Amino acid sequence: MSLVVVGSVAYDGVETPHGRVERMLGGSCTYAAVAASFFAPVGIVAVVGEDFAPADVDFLASRGIDLTGLERAAGKTFYWAGEYSADMNERTTLCTDLNVFAEFQPKLPEHYRRQPYLFLGNIQPALQRQVRAQMEELRLAGGDTMNYWIQNTREELLETLKEWDCLLINDSEARLLAGCHSLRRAAERVLQMGPQTLVVKRGEYGAILFHPGGHFIAPGYLLEDVFDPTGAGDSFAGGFLGHLAGRGAKAGEAGELRRAMIYGSVMGSFCCERFGVDRFRTLTRAEIDERFQEFKDLTEF
Ligand code: AMP
């Protein structure tokens, strides 16, 4: 194993203009770990309830994911439901039932602690910090957060960020965290908070990488149809960190960071092609590399 992924393993209810699914496998940890598993060996740290289906355990295991850190607690699995606008750029959360996630205290199995790569999915900053502190030989730590934590636990988040190499957030979160509208200025401010690399995700418009050497813009892949954007951000993070872990890259390697941005975009785009994690059930490494090449051809001038 090489990359440890922490976050939510959930059941999601999702409605998009293409249809509705009452309950399917989801969660930030699930999307990131499954996407990363195409690039590097992955182990997860998360909690599920007694209702977590054997078929879902089997799917994660089929991707070669180490499930030693997947705790099973008394109660129900975290449940989240959301609904998308007609253009799918807006999402309304309909329900967040924390269930077993409310008492989650991430515990890292012994063999996870010496792994070189870590992705901290979107959970309470104090818990992210707790996990980071348990890792003994990290080469690179990346993490995500959201508006709720930026607004409600700002000080705790700022302490947590100091120990990360890379922060991956969306544009509205970057603006909120930095307190300014210009993304360029916001990035400058965020880079002074600790991480030396910032990835600003911009949904269908792609993502921007900021680091002391400058910035790099990755386009979004132009899909004919977006079926379900749920988990695209986490899949981006999985592709990004997975590529770096697979290559054994360090935080400041500009060329690897750029390629990681494209693999992130590739995995985010595949995620949107079907509901939930379904596209990843049949995806192959050859398809990933073909789309990577397409990105290269599309942006050459
Ligand atoms: P994304 O579309 O990349 O923002 O990720 C959506 C996933 O995040 C869904 O599968 C949800 O189960 C999960 N999720 C939604 N809200 C939360 C939350 N408050 N904490 C942890 N995971 C969440």
Short mmCIF file of C-alpha atoms in Angstrom, two decimals, residues 23-226:
data_model
loop_
_atom_site.label_atom_id
_atom_site.label_comp_id
_atom_site.label_asym_id
_atom_site.label_seq_id
_atom_site.Cartn_x
_atom_site.Cartn_y
_atom_site.Cartn_z
CA ARG A 23 -29.56 4.65 -2.39
CA MET A 24 -26.16 3.88 -3.83
CA LEU A 25 -22.58 3.60 -2.66
CA GLY A 26 -20.94 7.03 -2.26
CA GLY A 27 -18.87 9.15 0.10
CA SER A 28 -15.74 11.26 -0.31
CA CYS A 29 -13.43 8.41 0.73
CA THR A 30 -15.10 5.96 -1.64
CA TYR A 31 -14.76 8.15 -4.74
CA ALA A 32 -11.19 9.22 -3.96
CA ALA A 33 -10.01 5.71 -3.08
CA VAL A 34 -11.64 4.02 -6.07
CA ALA A 35 -10.25 6.64 -8.49
CA ALA A 36 -6.76 6.44 -6.92
CA SER A 37 -6.78 2.63 -7.06
CA PHE A 38 -6.21 2.80 -10.85
CA PHE A 39 -2.80 4.39 -10.16
CA ALA A 40 -1.40 3.10 -6.85
CA PRO A 41 -2.18 0.72 -3.97
CA VAL A 42 -4.68 2.34 -1.60
CA GLY A 43 -5.86 1.77 1.98
CA ILE A 44 -8.89 3.48 3.50
CA VAL A 45 -9.83 4.76 6.95
CA ALA A 46 -13.58 5.20 7.39
CA VAL A 47 -16.61 3.92 9.28
CA VAL A 48 -19.76 2.17 8.08
CA GLY A 49 -22.81 0.80 9.88
CA GLU A 50 -24.35 -2.65 10.15
CA ASP A 51 -26.36 -2.00 6.98
CA PHE A 52 -23.27 -1.75 4.78
CA ALA A 53 -23.84 -4.31 2.03
CA PRO A 54 -21.40 -7.17 1.36
CA ALA A 55 -21.62 -6.33 -2.37
CA ASP A 56 -20.18 -2.86 -1.63
CA VAL A 57 -17.37 -4.35 0.46
CA ASP A 58 -16.70 -6.72 -2.44
CA PHE A 59 -16.55 -3.86 -4.95
CA LEU A 60 -13.98 -1.93 -2.88
CA ALA A 61 -11.98 -5.11 -2.37
CA SER A 62 -12.17 -5.87 -6.10
CA ARG A 63 -10.29 -2.60 -6.69
CA GLY A 64 -7.49 -3.96 -4.48
CA ILE A 65 -8.26 -1.43 -1.73
CA ASP A 66 -6.94 -2.36 1.75
CA LEU A 67 -10.01 -2.36 4.02
CA THR A 68 -8.23 -3.00 7.34
CA GLY A 69 -9.05 0.58 8.35
CA LEU A 70 -12.76 0.30 7.45
CA GLU A 71 -14.45 0.16 10.83
CA ARG A 72 -17.93 -1.33 11.23
CA ALA A 73 -19.92 0.30 14.04
CA ALA A 74 -23.34 -0.37 15.54
CA GLY A 75 -25.95 1.76 13.72
CA LYS A 76 -26.49 2.96 10.17
CA THR A 77 -24.05 4.10 7.50
CA PHE A 78 -23.77 7.85 6.80
CA TYR A 79 -26.56 8.89 4.40
CA TRP A 80 -26.49 11.94 2.14
CA ALA A 81 -29.05 13.03 -0.44
CA GLY A 82 -28.79 15.79 -3.03
CA GLU A 83 -30.57 17.20 -6.04
CA TYR A 84 -29.04 18.96 -9.06
CA SER A 85 -30.29 21.95 -11.05
CA ALA A 86 -31.18 21.54 -14.75
CA ASP A 87 -27.66 22.59 -15.88
CA MET A 88 -26.17 20.49 -13.05
CA ASN A 89 -23.95 23.35 -11.86
CA GLU A 90 -25.96 23.84 -8.64
CA ARG A 91 -26.51 21.17 -6.01
CA THR A 92 -28.96 21.29 -3.13
CA THR A 93 -28.34 19.02 -0.16
CA LEU A 94 -31.66 17.44 0.83
CA CYS A 95 -30.47 15.35 3.73
CA THR A 96 -27.33 14.61 5.76
CA ASP A 97 -27.80 11.79 8.28
CA LEU A 98 -24.45 11.42 10.00
CA ASN A 99 -25.44 8.14 11.73
CA VAL A 100 -22.24 6.21 12.66
CA PHE A 101 -20.17 9.04 11.18
CA ALA A 102 -21.16 11.31 14.11
CA GLU A 103 -18.92 9.38 16.51
CA PHE A 104 -16.13 8.67 14.01
CA GLN A 105 -12.67 8.64 15.59
CA PRO A 106 -10.26 7.62 12.81
CA LYS A 107 -7.86 4.93 13.98
CA LEU A 108 -4.98 4.03 11.70
CA PRO A 109 -3.93 0.38 11.55
CA GLU A 110 -0.25 -0.05 12.35
CA HIS A 111 0.86 -0.72 8.76
CA TYR A 112 -0.92 2.44 7.47
CA ARG A 113 1.25 4.73 9.59
CA ARG A 114 4.42 4.28 7.55
CA GLN A 115 2.79 4.94 4.15
CA PRO A 116 4.19 7.90 2.18
CA TYR A 117 0.99 9.46 0.77
CA LEU A 118 -2.17 10.70 2.48
CA PHE A 119 -5.43 12.15 1.23
CA LEU A 120 -7.68 13.69 3.85
CA GLY A 121 -11.20 13.77 2.43
CA ASN A 122 -13.68 16.34 3.59
CA ILE A 123 -14.31 15.69 7.29
CA GLN A 124 -14.03 17.80 10.44
CA PRO A 125 -10.57 19.53 10.42
CA ALA A 126 -9.77 18.29 13.95
CA LEU A 127 -10.17 14.70 12.76
CA GLN A 128 -8.02 15.38 9.68
CA ARG A 129 -5.34 16.71 12.02
CA GLN A 130 -5.59 13.66 14.22
CA VAL A 131 -4.98 11.41 11.21
CA ARG A 132 -2.11 13.50 9.88
CA ALA A 133 -0.47 13.25 13.33
CA GLN A 134 -0.59 9.44 13.20
CA MET A 135 1.38 9.28 9.93
CA GLU A 136 5.08 8.84 10.62
CA GLU A 137 6.88 8.89 7.28
CA LEU A 138 4.83 11.11 4.96
CA ARG A 139 6.20 12.31 1.66
CA LEU A 140 3.05 14.19 0.69
CA ALA A 141 -0.22 15.06 2.45
CA GLY A 142 -3.20 16.44 0.51
CA GLY A 143 -6.64 17.33 1.72
CA ASP A 144 -10.03 18.77 0.96
CA THR A 145 -12.47 20.87 2.97
CA MET A 146 -15.80 22.65 2.45
CA ASN A 147 -17.68 25.89 3.16
CA TYR A 148 -19.15 24.54 6.38
CA TRP A 149 -15.72 24.04 8.02
CA ILE A 150 -14.31 27.30 6.58
CA GLN A 151 -17.18 29.22 8.15
CA ASN A 152 -17.70 27.35 11.40
CA THR A 153 -14.28 26.00 12.44
CA ARG A 154 -11.92 28.47 10.78
CA GLU A 155 -9.20 28.54 13.44
CA GLU A 156 -9.13 24.77 13.69
CA LEU A 157 -8.93 24.52 9.89
CA LEU A 158 -6.04 27.01 9.70
CA GLU A 159 -4.08 24.96 12.25
CA THR A 160 -4.80 21.79 10.26
CA LEU A 161 -3.75 23.32 6.90
CA LYS A 162 -0.30 24.23 8.22
CA GLU A 163 0.69 20.56 8.04
CA TRP A 164 -0.51 19.87 4.47
CA ASP A 165 1.52 19.96 1.26
CA CYS A 166 -1.49 20.31 -0.99
CA LEU A 167 -5.02 21.67 -0.61
CA LEU A 168 -7.73 20.75 -3.16
CA ILE A 169 -10.87 22.88 -2.99
CA ASN A 170 -13.39 24.44 -5.39
CA ASP A 171 -13.36 28.08 -6.47
CA SER A 172 -16.06 29.32 -4.08
CA GLU A 173 -14.25 27.65 -1.17
CA ALA A 174 -10.93 29.25 -2.17
CA ARG A 175 -12.60 32.67 -2.27
CA LEU A 176 -14.24 32.11 1.10
CA LEU A 177 -11.06 30.85 2.72
CA ALA A 178 -8.95 33.77 1.42
CA GLY A 179 -11.66 36.41 1.80
CA CYS A 180 -11.26 37.84 -1.71
CA HIS A 181 -12.84 37.35 -5.13
CA SER A 182 -9.80 37.29 -7.41
CA LEU A 183 -8.70 33.66 -7.66
CA ARG A 184 -5.14 34.72 -8.29
CA ARG A 185 -5.01 36.80 -5.12
CA ALA A 186 -6.94 34.18 -3.18
CA ALA A 187 -4.37 31.58 -4.21
CA GLU A 188 -1.49 33.80 -3.05
CA ARG A 189 -3.13 34.08 0.35
CA VAL A 190 -3.90 30.37 0.63
CA LEU A 191 -0.31 29.48 -0.26
CA GLN A 192 0.77 31.49 2.79
CA MET A 193 -1.40 29.36 5.06
CA GLY A 194 0.83 26.29 4.80
CA PRO A 195 0.28 24.18 1.68
CA GLN A 196 2.81 24.87 -1.07
CA THR A 197 0.38 23.55 -3.68
CA LEU A 198 -3.22 24.62 -4.20
CA VAL A 199 -5.62 22.99 -6.63
CA VAL A 200 -8.75 25.00 -7.35
CA LYS A 201 -11.46 22.81 -8.88
CA ARG A 202 -13.92 24.55 -11.18
CA GLY A 203 -16.42 21.82 -12.05
CA GLU A 204 -17.05 21.50 -15.78
CA TYR A 205 -14.53 24.32 -16.43
CA GLY A 206 -11.54 22.32 -15.20
CA ALA A 207 -9.04 23.15 -12.47
CA ILE A 208 -6.10 25.44 -11.74
CA LEU A 209 -2.87 24.43 -10.04
CA PHE A 210 -1.08 27.14 -8.04
CA HIS A 211 2.39 26.69 -6.59
CA PRO A 212 5.42 28.91 -6.00
CA GLY A 213 6.60 28.20 -9.58
CA GLY A 214 3.45 29.72 -11.11
CA HIS A 215 0.12 28.30 -12.21
CA PHE A 216 -1.20 25.71 -14.65
CA ILE A 217 -4.70 25.44 -16.05
CA ALA A 218 -6.27 22.05 -16.84
CA PRO A 219 -9.47 22.16 -18.91
CA GLY A 220 -12.56 20.14 -18.10
CA TYR A 221 -13.28 17.26 -20.49
CA LEU A 222 -16.20 18.11 -22.74
CA LEU A 223 -18.64 15.25 -22.11
CA GLU A 224 -21.68 14.81 -24.33
CA ASP A 225 -23.83 14.06 -21.28
CA VAL A 226 -23.19 14.54 -17.58
#
